[in-house]
């Protein structure tokens, strides 16, 4: 068991936020390379309507083709009952649901209030329970919202506590626009950890302002040991102004290994995968 | 040739700033492991008086024992003519000299003014020229000084230009107390690059405030491709308040590999070396 668990979200969160649609065989090659690099958790695809997210339209083909290995968990985003049922039928090992700590962001992004988004999760939770698979809850805008500005830590704690009550085994706290500071991260994690055991929290940081690793350090100092990353920073170049900016998983590996903390990831293979997928995106005009 | 050149300064800058004196055989094992990890440049020791720096008293024994490999350059800090002569006699491939962009820091740290420190370098430069080896110039406090606060970018450019005139092949710009911001880093690098070709600049950042990699990114965006790092963050825990905080070389590797830029370093070996040397320091009571 490595000291730090890294959840690779490039195939879903990353590719969904890149321009252009990536071919299924490229996605499968990407996932195979990530499995070879040592990940135990990979977010593979999303069961959402192709009308809204054409990048993930091949979700069933992706799940049919992923390499199955002992101890390797494929998480799949599913926003509602229909998506969850399809994800489970396709062999997802884990379902991920998605809400926000900001009302404005929830309305713009999921077209409903935070409370309504939580209600939509009820049938998803029930299906997952029947199938015997865990559900991961994402909370976005845990530090700042593009519409509301700074988000109070207590608002995040409230949403996280509700996801916990609903039965999410892990709650991933996302600094969606990457404006957070280490100080704000610490205050937010403390507030959430007062409601949900810290061992069930994950950190999901964006490097838009170059502070992802400083925020990761702040969360780690408070006991968070699970972090999301995107190979090669897929989902936006982390160093271009205004970019989406998932923190590159490679940077997380180096950051933790530099403190003597194991991640179980082979960085050479991971970095090679990052170079390869970026070249593929370039070829695809993405 | 990798995209990014990392200069490993742990055996000198790192160990010099750790408590306790590390045994020569441990230093040699450390340097051998770093060579195995793929570094082409390692700062091995300092030829300074053991009265002032007891950690480096075994400099001659270290240089006699380092593994010699094609393309592997050992840099050695030498503050004056006597040190440089001894370093060259001991087989140094490169001499490093050390000044500051802050008058107060120069006085406290080298007991002379900046101008006087530069004058001391003249015989060092002459010896190195005779021996046919390059000289690297360090400038400390390029962003902030513990005594003077913010340092004007023009003051750094002035010192860097003088080192350039003296014949330094590379100038390493050090954010000694780690308070710098990416904005200040960019302004400083721009000012220096107006006087010294950017290809001859290196970045030396400390992670005391968690901004080392953000500052590295800012310098890299302006064309700097050489960066100093210390394996395992030797020379101060990067994440403890008030610590010295050399950025961990592992973090630099992950950071650049995450952008698809090669470093030539095997992170698994490097990380293993970081864990090993920290355990050795713990055993030594360091």
Coordinates of C-alpha atoms in Angstrom, one line a residue:
Chain A
X1 CA 0.0 0.0 0.0
X2 CA 1.6 3.3 -1.1
X3 CA 1.6 6.2 1.3
X4 CA -0.3 8.3 -1.1
X5 CA -3.2 7.2 -3.5
X6 CA -3.3 9.0 -6.8
X7 CA -6.6 8.8 -8.7
X8 CA -5.9 9.3 -12.4
X9 CA -8.7 11.3 -14.0
X10 CA -7.1 12.1 -17.4
X11 CA -9.3 9.7 -19.5
X12 CA -12.5 11.3 -18.2
X13 CA -12.0 14.7 -16.6
X14 CA -9.0 15.4 -18.8
X15 CA -10.3 14.4 -22.2
X16 CA -13.7 15.8 -21.5
X17 CA -12.2 19.2 -21.2
X18 CA -9.9 19.0 -24.2
X19 CA -11.1 20.3 -27.6
X20 CA -12.1 17.6 -30.1
X21 CA -13.2 14.0 -29.7
X22 CA -10.5 11.3 -29.1
X23 CA -10.9 7.9 -30.8
X24 CA -11.9 5.0 -28.6
X25 CA -8.8 3.0 -29.4
X26 CA -6.6 5.9 -28.3
X27 CA -8.5 6.2 -25.1
X28 CA -8.1 2.4 -24.5
X29 CA -4.4 2.7 -25.3
X30 CA -4.2 5.5 -22.8
X31 CA -5.9 3.6 -20.1
X32 CA -3.7 0.5 -20.7
X33 CA -0.6 2.7 -20.4
X34 CA -1.9 4.2 -17.1
X35 CA -2.6 0.7 -15.7
X36 CA 0.9 -0.3 -16.7
X37 CA 2.3 2.8 -14.9
X38 CA 0.8 1.4 -11.6
X39 CA -2.5 3.2 -10.9
X40 CA -5.0 1.4 -8.8
X41 CA -7.7 3.9 -9.6
X42 CA -8.6 5.4 -13.0
X43 CA -11.6 7.5 -13.9
X44 CA -12.3 5.9 -17.3
X45 CA -15.3 7.7 -18.8
X46 CA -18.7 9.3 -18.1
X47 CA -22.2 8.0 -18.8
X48 CA -23.7 11.3 -19.7
X49 CA -25.7 12.2 -22.8
X50 CA -23.6 12.5 -26.0
X51 CA -25.7 15.6 -26.7
X52 CA -24.0 17.3 -23.8
X53 CA -20.7 15.6 -23.8
X54 CA -19.8 14.2 -27.2
X55 CA -16.2 13.4 -26.0
X56 CA -17.7 10.6 -23.8
X57 CA -20.2 9.1 -26.3
X58 CA -18.2 5.9 -26.6
X59 CA -18.5 5.2 -22.9
X60 CA -19.8 1.6 -23.4
X61 CA -17.1 0.7 -25.8
X62 CA -14.4 2.1 -23.5
X63 CA -15.7 0.1 -20.6
X64 CA -15.9 -3.0 -22.8
X65 CA -12.3 -2.6 -23.7
X66 CA -10.4 -1.6 -20.6
X67 CA -7.8 -4.0 -19.3
X68 CA -9.0 -5.8 -16.2
X69 CA -6.4 -6.3 -13.5
X70 CA -6.6 -7.4 -9.9
X71 CA -6.9 -4.4 -7.6
X72 CA -7.5 -1.9 -10.4
X73 CA -10.7 0.1 -10.0
X74 CA -12.4 1.9 -12.8
X75 CA -14.5 4.8 -11.7
X76 CA -17.2 6.2 -14.1
X77 CA -19.0 9.5 -13.8
X78 CA -22.8 9.1 -13.8
X79 CA -25.0 12.1 -13.1
X80 CA -28.3 10.3 -12.8
X81 CA -30.1 7.0 -12.5
X82 CA -30.1 6.3 -16.2
X83 CA -26.3 6.9 -16.4
X84 CA -25.6 4.9 -13.3
X85 CA -27.6 1.9 -14.6
X86 CA -25.7 2.0 -17.9
X87 CA -22.4 2.4 -16.1
X88 CA -23.1 -0.6 -13.9
X89 CA -24.2 -2.7 -16.8
X90 CA -21.0 -1.7 -18.6
X91 CA -18.9 -3.0 -15.7
X92 CA -18.0 0.2 -13.7
X93 CA -16.2 -0.7 -10.4
X94 CA -17.2 2.7 -8.9
X95 CA -19.7 5.4 -9.7
X96 CA -18.8 9.1 -9.3
X97 CA -21.4 11.8 -8.8
X98 CA -20.9 15.5 -9.1
X99 CA -22.2 18.5 -7.3
X100 CA -20.9 21.9 -6.2
X101 CA -20.4 24.0 -3.1
X102 CA -21.7 27.0 -5.0
X103 CA -25.3 27.5 -5.9
X104 CA -24.6 29.5 -9.0
X105 CA -22.1 27.0 -10.3
X106 CA -24.5 24.1 -9.6
X107 CA -27.2 25.9 -11.6
X108 CA -24.9 26.8 -14.5
X109 CA -23.2 23.4 -14.6
X110 CA -25.9 20.9 -13.6
X111 CA -29.0 23.0 -14.3
X112 CA -30.4 22.5 -10.8
X113 CA -29.8 23.6 -7.2
X114 CA -27.3 21.8 -4.9
X115 CA -30.2 20.3 -3.0
X116 CA -31.8 19.0 -6.2
X117 CA -28.5 17.6 -7.4
X118 CA -28.2 15.7 -4.1
X119 CA -31.7 14.4 -4.6
X120 CA -30.8 13.1 -8.0
X121 CA -28.1 11.0 -6.4
X122 CA -30.6 9.0 -4.3
X123 CA -31.5 6.5 -7.1
X124 CA -27.8 6.4 -8.1
X125 CA -26.8 5.4 -4.6
X126 CA -29.6 2.8 -4.5
X127 CA -28.4 1.2 -7.8
X128 CA -24.8 1.2 -6.6
X129 CA -25.7 -0.4 -3.3
X130 CA -27.6 -3.1 -5.2
X131 CA -24.7 -3.7 -7.4
X132 CA -22.3 -3.7 -4.4
X133 CA -20.1 -0.9 -5.8
X134 CA -18.9 2.3 -4.1
X135 CA -19.9 5.8 -5.0
X136 CA -17.4 8.7 -5.0
X137 CA -18.8 12.2 -4.6
X138 CA -17.2 15.2 -6.2
X139 CA -17.7 18.7 -4.8
X140 CA -16.6 21.5 -7.2
X141 CA -15.9 25.1 -6.3
X142 CA -14.7 24.2 -2.8
X143 CA -12.6 27.4 -2.6
X144 CA -13.8 29.8 -5.3
X145 CA -16.6 30.0 -7.8
X146 CA -16.3 31.9 -11.1
X147 CA -19.7 33.5 -10.4
X148 CA -19.8 33.9 -6.6
X149 CA -16.1 34.4 -5.7
X150 CA -14.8 32.9 -2.4
X151 CA -17.0 30.1 -1.0
X152 CA -17.4 29.8 2.7
X153 CA -15.7 26.7 4.2
X154 CA -18.9 25.8 6.1
X155 CA -20.9 25.6 2.8
X156 CA -18.4 23.0 1.6
X157 CA -18.6 21.1 4.9
X158 CA -22.4 21.1 4.6
X159 CA -22.4 19.6 1.1
X160 CA -19.7 17.1 2.0
X161 CA -21.7 16.0 5.1
X162 CA -24.7 15.4 2.9
X163 CA -22.8 13.3 0.4
X164 CA -21.4 11.4 3.4
X165 CA -24.9 10.8 4.8
X166 CA -26.0 9.6 1.3
X167 CA -23.3 6.9 1.5
X168 CA -20.4 8.2 -0.6
X169 CA -17.3 6.3 0.4
X170 CA -15.0 9.2 -0.7
X171 CA -15.5 12.9 -1.3
X172 CA -13.2 14.6 -3.7
X173 CA -12.9 18.3 -3.0
X174 CA -12.3 20.3 -6.2
X175 CA -10.7 23.7 -6.5
X176 CA -12.3 24.0 -9.9
X177 CA -10.9 27.3 -11.0
X178 CA -7.6 27.0 -9.3
X179 CA -7.7 30.3 -7.5
X180 CA -7.4 28.7 -4.0
X181 CA -4.5 29.5 -1.6
X182 CA -2.9 27.1 0.9
X183 CA -4.5 29.1 3.7
X184 CA -8.0 28.8 2.2
X185 CA -7.4 25.1 1.5
X186 CA -6.4 24.4 5.1
X187 CA -9.4 26.3 6.5
X188 CA -11.7 24.4 4.1
X189 CA -10.2 20.9 4.8
X190 CA -10.5 21.6 8.5
X191 CA -14.1 22.5 8.2
X192 CA -14.9 19.5 6.1
X193 CA -12.9 17.1 8.3
X194 CA -15.0 18.2 11.3
X195 CA -18.0 16.6 9.6
X196 CA -16.5 13.8 7.5
X197 CA -13.5 11.6 8.5
X198 CA -10.4 13.0 6.8
X199 CA -9.5 9.5 5.6
X200 CA -12.5 9.7 3.3
X201 CA -11.5 13.0 1.7
X202 CA -9.6 13.4 -1.6
X203 CA -8.1 16.6 -3.0
X204 CA -8.7 17.7 -6.5
X205 CA -6.6 20.8 -7.3
X206 CA -6.1 22.8 -10.5
X207 CA -2.9 24.5 -11.3
X208 CA -4.3 27.5 -13.1
X209 CA -2.6 30.0 -10.8
X210 CA 0.4 27.7 -10.1
X211 CA -0.7 26.9 -6.6
X212 CA -2.0 23.3 -7.0
X213 CA 1.0 21.7 -5.2
X214 CA 1.0 24.3 -2.5
X215 CA -2.7 23.5 -1.9
X216 CA -2.0 19.8 -2.1
X217 CA 0.7 20.3 0.6
X218 CA -1.8 22.1 2.8
X219 CA -4.4 19.4 2.5
X220 CA -1.8 16.7 3.0
X221 CA -0.6 18.4 6.2
X222 CA -4.2 17.9 7.6
X223 CA -4.2 14.2 6.8
X224 CA -5.6 14.0 3.2
X225 CA -3.7 11.2 1.4
X226 CA -5.8 10.7 -1.8
X227 CA -5.3 13.2 -4.6
X228 CA -6.7 13.4 -8.2
X229 CA -4.4 14.2 -11.1
X230 CA -4.5 14.2 -14.9
X231 CA -1.7 12.7 -16.9
X232 CA 0.2 15.4 -18.8
X233 CA -2.2 18.0 -17.3
X234 CA -4.9 16.9 -19.7
X235 CA -7.9 19.1 -19.5
X236 CA -6.1 22.3 -20.0
X237 CA -2.5 23.4 -20.1
X238 CA -1.7 24.1 -16.5
X239 CA 0.7 27.0 -17.3
X240 CA -1.3 29.0 -19.8
X241 CA -3.4 31.9 -18.3
X242 CA -7.1 31.1 -18.1
X243 CA -6.6 27.4 -18.8
X244 CA -8.6 24.7 -17.0
X245 CA -5.5 23.3 -15.5
X246 CA -5.9 19.9 -13.8
X247 CA -2.7 19.4 -11.9
X248 CA -0.4 17.0 -13.8
X249 CA -0.3 13.6 -12.1
X250 CA 3.5 13.5 -12.9
X251 CA 3.9 16.6 -10.7
X252 CA 2.0 14.9 -7.9
X253 CA 4.2 11.9 -8.1
X254 CA 7.4 14.0 -8.0
X255 CA 6.0 16.2 -5.2
X256 CA 5.2 13.3 -2.9
X257 CA 8.2 11.1 -3.8
X258 CA 10.4 14.2 -3.0
X259 CA 9.1 13.9 0.6
X260 CA 9.9 10.2 0.8
X261 CA 6.2 9.3 0.3
X262 CA 5.5 6.4 -2.0
X263 CA 2.8 6.6 -4.7
X264 CA 3.2 3.3 -6.4
X265 CA 3.5 5.0 -9.8
X266 CA 6.3 4.6 -12.3
X267 CA 7.0 8.2 -13.3
X268 CA 9.1 7.3 -16.4
X269 CA 6.1 5.3 -17.8
X270 CA 3.7 8.0 -16.8
X271 CA 5.7 10.8 -18.3
X272 CA 6.1 8.8 -21.5
X273 CA 2.3 8.3 -21.5
X274 CA 1.8 12.1 -21.1
X275 CA 4.0 12.8 -24.1
X276 CA 2.3 10.2 -26.1
X277 CA -1.2 11.3 -25.4
X278 CA -0.4 15.0 -26.1
X279 CA 1.1 14.0 -29.4
X280 CA -2.1 12.1 -30.2
X281 CA -4.3 15.1 -29.2
X282 CA -2.1 17.2 -31.5
X283 CA -2.7 14.8 -34.3
X284 CA -6.4 14.9 -33.6
X285 CA -6.4 18.7 -33.8
X286 CA -7.4 18.8 -30.1
Chain B
X1 CA 20.2 16.1 -24.5
X2 CA 17.2 16.4 -22.2
X3 CA 14.9 19.5 -22.5
X4 CA 15.7 20.5 -18.9
X5 CA 19.0 20.3 -17.1
X6 CA 18.7 19.7 -13.4
X7 CA 21.7 20.4 -11.2
X8 CA 21.7 18.3 -8.1
X9 CA 23.0 20.3 -5.2
X10 CA 22.0 18.0 -2.3
X11 CA 25.5 16.7 -1.4
X12 CA 26.8 20.3 -0.9
X13 CA 24.0 22.9 -0.5
X14 CA 21.7 20.2 1.1
X15 CA 24.1 18.5 3.5
X16 CA 25.8 21.8 4.5
X17 CA 22.4 23.1 5.7
X18 CA 21.5 20.0 7.7
X19 CA 22.3 19.6 11.3
X20 CA 25.2 17.2 12.0
X21 CA 28.1 16.0 10.0
X22 CA 27.5 13.2 7.5
X23 CA 30.2 10.5 7.2
X24 CA 32.3 10.6 4.0
X25 CA 31.2 7.1 2.9
X26 CA 27.6 8.1 3.1
X27 CA 28.3 11.2 1.0
X28 CA 30.0 9.0 -1.6
X29 CA 27.2 6.5 -1.6
X30 CA 24.8 9.4 -2.1
X31 CA 26.8 10.8 -5.0
X32 CA 27.0 7.4 -6.6
X33 CA 23.2 6.9 -6.4
X34 CA 22.7 10.4 -7.9
X35 CA 25.0 9.5 -10.8
X36 CA 23.1 6.3 -11.2
X37 CA 19.8 8.3 -11.3
X38 CA 21.1 10.1 -14.4
X39 CA 22.4 13.5 -13.3
X40 CA 25.0 15.1 -15.5
X41 CA 25.8 17.8 -13.0
X42 CA 26.3 17.3 -9.2
X43 CA 27.5 19.8 -6.7
X44 CA 29.7 17.6 -4.7
X45 CA 31.3 19.6 -1.9
X46 CA 32.8 22.9 -0.8
X47 CA 36.4 23.9 -0.3
X48 CA 35.8 26.2 2.6
X49 CA 37.4 26.3 6.0
X50 CA 36.3 23.4 8.3
X51 CA 36.2 26.0 11.0
X52 CA 33.2 27.7 9.3
X53 CA 31.7 24.7 7.6
X54 CA 32.6 21.5 9.4
X55 CA 30.1 19.6 7.3
X56 CA 32.4 19.9 4.2
X57 CA 35.7 19.3 6.0
X58 CA 36.1 16.0 4.1
X59 CA 36.1 17.8 0.7
X60 CA 39.3 16.2 -0.5
X61 CA 38.3 12.7 0.4
X62 CA 34.9 13.2 -1.3
X63 CA 36.5 14.4 -4.5
X64 CA 39.0 11.5 -4.4
X65 CA 36.1 9.0 -4.1
X66 CA 33.4 10.2 -6.4
X67 CA 32.6 7.9 -9.4
X68 CA 34.0 9.3 -12.6
X69 CA 31.8 8.9 -15.6
X70 CA 31.8 10.4 -19.1
X71 CA 29.7 13.5 -19.3
X72 CA 29.3 13.8 -15.5
X73 CA 30.4 17.2 -14.1
X74 CA 31.2 17.7 -10.4
X75 CA 30.9 21.3 -9.3
X76 CA 32.6 22.4 -6.1
X77 CA 32.0 25.6 -4.2
X78 CA 35.2 27.6 -3.6
X79 CA 34.9 31.1 -2.0
X80 CA 38.5 32.2 -2.6
X81 CA 41.8 31.5 -4.3
X82 CA 43.0 29.0 -1.7
X83 CA 39.8 27.0 -1.9
X84 CA 39.8 27.1 -5.7
X85 CA 43.4 25.9 -5.9
X86 CA 42.6 23.0 -3.6
X87 CA 39.4 22.2 -5.5
X88 CA 41.2 22.1 -8.8
X89 CA 44.0 19.9 -7.3
X90 CA 41.3 17.6 -6.0
X91 CA 39.8 17.2 -9.5
X92 CA 36.8 19.5 -9.6
X93 CA 35.2 19.8 -13.0
X94 CA 33.7 23.2 -12.2
X95 CA 34.2 25.8 -9.6
X96 CA 31.2 27.6 -8.1
X97 CA 31.5 31.1 -6.5
X98 CA 28.9 32.7 -4.3
X99 CA 27.7 36.3 -3.9
X100 CA 24.4 38.1 -3.2
X101 CA 22.2 40.7 -4.7
X102 CA 21.7 42.2 -1.2
X103 CA 24.5 44.2 0.5
X104 CA 23.3 43.2 4.0
X105 CA 23.2 39.5 3.1
X106 CA 26.6 39.7 1.5
X107 CA 28.0 41.3 4.7
X108 CA 26.4 38.8 7.0
X109 CA 27.1 35.8 4.9
X110 CA 30.5 36.5 3.3
X111 CA 31.7 39.3 5.6
X112 CA 32.3 41.7 2.8
X113 CA 30.5 43.9 0.4
X114 CA 29.1 42.6 -3.0
X115 CA 31.9 44.5 -4.8
X116 CA 34.6 43.0 -2.5
X117 CA 33.1 39.5 -3.0
X118 CA 33.4 40.0 -6.8
X119 CA 37.0 41.1 -6.4
X120 CA 37.8 37.9 -4.5
X121 CA 36.6 36.0 -7.5
X122 CA 39.3 37.4 -9.8
X123 CA 42.1 35.0 -8.7
X124 CA 39.5 32.2 -8.7
X125 CA 38.6 32.9 -12.3
X126 CA 42.3 33.1 -13.2
X127 CA 43.0 29.7 -11.6
X128 CA 39.9 28.1 -13.3
X129 CA 40.9 29.6 -16.7
X130 CA 44.5 28.1 -16.3
X131 CA 43.0 24.7 -15.4
X132 CA 40.5 25.0 -18.3
X133 CA 37.4 24.5 -16.2
X134 CA 34.2 26.6 -16.0
X135 CA 33.0 28.8 -13.2
X136 CA 29.4 29.0 -12.1
X137 CA 28.3 32.1 -10.2
X138 CA 25.6 32.0 -7.5
X139 CA 23.6 35.1 -6.7
X140 CA 21.6 34.7 -3.5
X141 CA 18.6 36.8 -2.4
X142 CA 17.5 37.6 -5.9
X143 CA 14.0 38.3 -4.8
X144 CA 14.0 38.9 -1.1
X145 CA 16.5 39.4 1.6
X146 CA 15.9 38.5 5.3
X147 CA 17.5 41.9 6.3
X148 CA 16.4 44.2 3.4
X149 CA 13.1 42.8 2.2
X150 CA 12.3 43.0 -1.5
X151 CA 15.4 43.3 -3.7
X152 CA 15.1 45.4 -6.9
X153 CA 15.4 43.4 -10.1
X154 CA 18.0 45.9 -11.4
X155 CA 20.3 45.1 -8.4
X156 CA 20.2 41.4 -9.4
X157 CA 20.8 42.3 -13.1
X158 CA 23.8 44.4 -12.1
X159 CA 25.5 41.6 -10.1
X160 CA 24.7 39.0 -12.8
X161 CA 26.2 41.2 -15.4
X162 CA 29.4 41.6 -13.3
X163 CA 29.7 37.8 -12.9
X164 CA 29.1 37.5 -16.6
X165 CA 31.9 40.0 -17.3
X166 CA 34.2 38.1 -14.9
X167 CA 33.7 35.0 -17.1
X168 CA 31.1 32.9 -15.3
X169 CA 29.6 30.4 -17.8
X170 CA 26.4 30.1 -15.8
X171 CA 24.7 32.3 -13.2
X172 CA 22.4 30.6 -10.8
X173 CA 19.7 32.9 -9.4
X174 CA 18.7 32.0 -5.9
X175 CA 15.5 32.8 -4.0
X176 CA 17.4 32.1 -0.8
X177 CA 14.5 32.6 1.6
X178 CA 11.7 31.3 -0.6
X179 CA 9.5 34.3 -0.3
X180 CA 9.4 35.1 -4.0
X181 CA 6.3 35.2 -6.1
X182 CA 5.9 34.2 -9.8
X183 CA 5.4 37.8 -10.7
X184 CA 8.5 38.9 -8.9
X185 CA 10.4 36.0 -10.4
X186 CA 9.3 37.0 -13.9
X187 CA 10.3 40.6 -13.4
X188 CA 13.7 39.6 -12.0
X189 CA 14.5 37.1 -14.8
X190 CA 13.5 39.7 -17.4
X191 CA 15.8 42.3 -15.9
X192 CA 18.7 39.8 -15.8
X193 CA 18.1 38.4 -19.2
X194 CA 18.4 41.9 -20.6
X195 CA 22.0 41.8 -19.5
X196 CA 23.0 38.1 -19.6
X197 CA 21.8 35.6 -22.3
X198 CA 19.0 33.6 -20.8
X199 CA 20.6 30.4 -21.9
X200 CA 23.3 31.0 -19.3
X201 CA 20.9 31.5 -16.4
X202 CA 19.8 28.9 -13.9
X203 CA 17.0 29.0 -11.3
X204 CA 17.6 28.1 -7.7
X205 CA 14.3 28.2 -5.8
X206 CA 13.4 27.4 -2.2
X207 CA 10.0 26.0 -1.3
X208 CA 9.7 27.6 2.1
X209 CA 6.4 29.3 1.2
X210 CA 5.3 26.6 -1.2
X211 CA 5.9 28.7 -4.3
X212 CA 9.1 27.1 -5.6
X213 CA 7.4 25.4 -8.6
X214 CA 5.3 28.4 -9.4
X215 CA 8.5 30.4 -9.5
X216 CA 10.2 27.7 -11.6
X217 CA 7.3 27.9 -14.0
X218 CA 7.7 31.7 -14.3
X219 CA 11.4 31.4 -15.0
X220 CA 10.9 28.6 -17.4
X221 CA 8.3 30.6 -19.3
X222 CA 11.0 33.2 -20.0
X223 CA 13.5 30.6 -21.3
X224 CA 15.4 29.4 -18.3
X225 CA 16.1 25.6 -18.7
X226 CA 18.6 24.9 -15.9
X227 CA 17.3 24.5 -12.4
X228 CA 19.0 23.5 -9.1
X229 CA 17.3 21.0 -6.8
X230 CA 18.2 19.0 -3.7
X231 CA 17.3 15.3 -3.5
X232 CA 14.7 14.8 -0.8
X233 CA 14.6 18.5 -0.2
X234 CA 17.9 18.2 1.8
X235 CA 18.9 21.4 3.4
X236 CA 15.6 21.9 5.2
X237 CA 12.2 20.4 5.1
X238 CA 10.4 22.2 2.4
X239 CA 7.0 22.1 4.1
X240 CA 7.8 23.1 7.7
X241 CA 7.4 26.9 8.5
X242 CA 10.7 28.7 8.6
X243 CA 12.7 25.8 7.1
X244 CA 15.5 26.5 4.6
X245 CA 13.6 24.6 1.9
X246 CA 15.6 23.7 -1.2
X247 CA 13.1 22.5 -3.7
X248 CA 13.2 18.7 -3.9
X249 CA 14.7 17.6 -7.1
X250 CA 12.0 14.9 -7.3
X251 CA 9.4 17.6 -7.5
X252 CA 11.3 19.3 -10.3
X253 CA 11.4 16.0 -12.2
X254 CA 7.7 15.5 -11.8
X255 CA 6.9 19.1 -12.6
X256 CA 8.7 19.1 -15.9
X257 CA 7.9 15.5 -17.0
X258 CA 4.3 16.5 -16.4
X259 CA 4.6 19.0 -19.2
X260 CA 6.2 16.5 -21.5
X261 CA 9.7 18.0 -20.9
X262 CA 12.5 15.4 -20.4
X263 CA 15.0 15.7 -17.6
X264 CA 17.0 12.6 -18.1
X265 CA 16.5 11.6 -14.5
X266 CA 15.1 8.3 -13.3
X267 CA 12.6 9.4 -10.6
X268 CA 12.2 6.0 -9.1
X269 CA 16.0 5.8 -8.4
X270 CA 16.0 9.4 -7.3
X271 CA 13.1 9.0 -4.9
X272 CA 14.7 5.8 -3.5
X273 CA 17.8 7.8 -2.9
X274 CA 15.9 10.5 -1.1
X275 CA 14.3 8.0 1.2
X276 CA 17.7 6.4 1.9
X277 CA 19.6 9.6 2.6
X278 CA 16.9 10.9 4.9
X279 CA 17.1 7.6 6.9
X280 CA 20.9 8.0 7.1
X281 CA 20.5 11.5 8.3
X282 CA 18.0 10.3 10.9
X283 CA 20.5 7.7 12.1
X284 CA 23.2 10.3 12.3
X285 CA 20.9 12.4 14.5
X286 CA 20.9 15.1 11.8

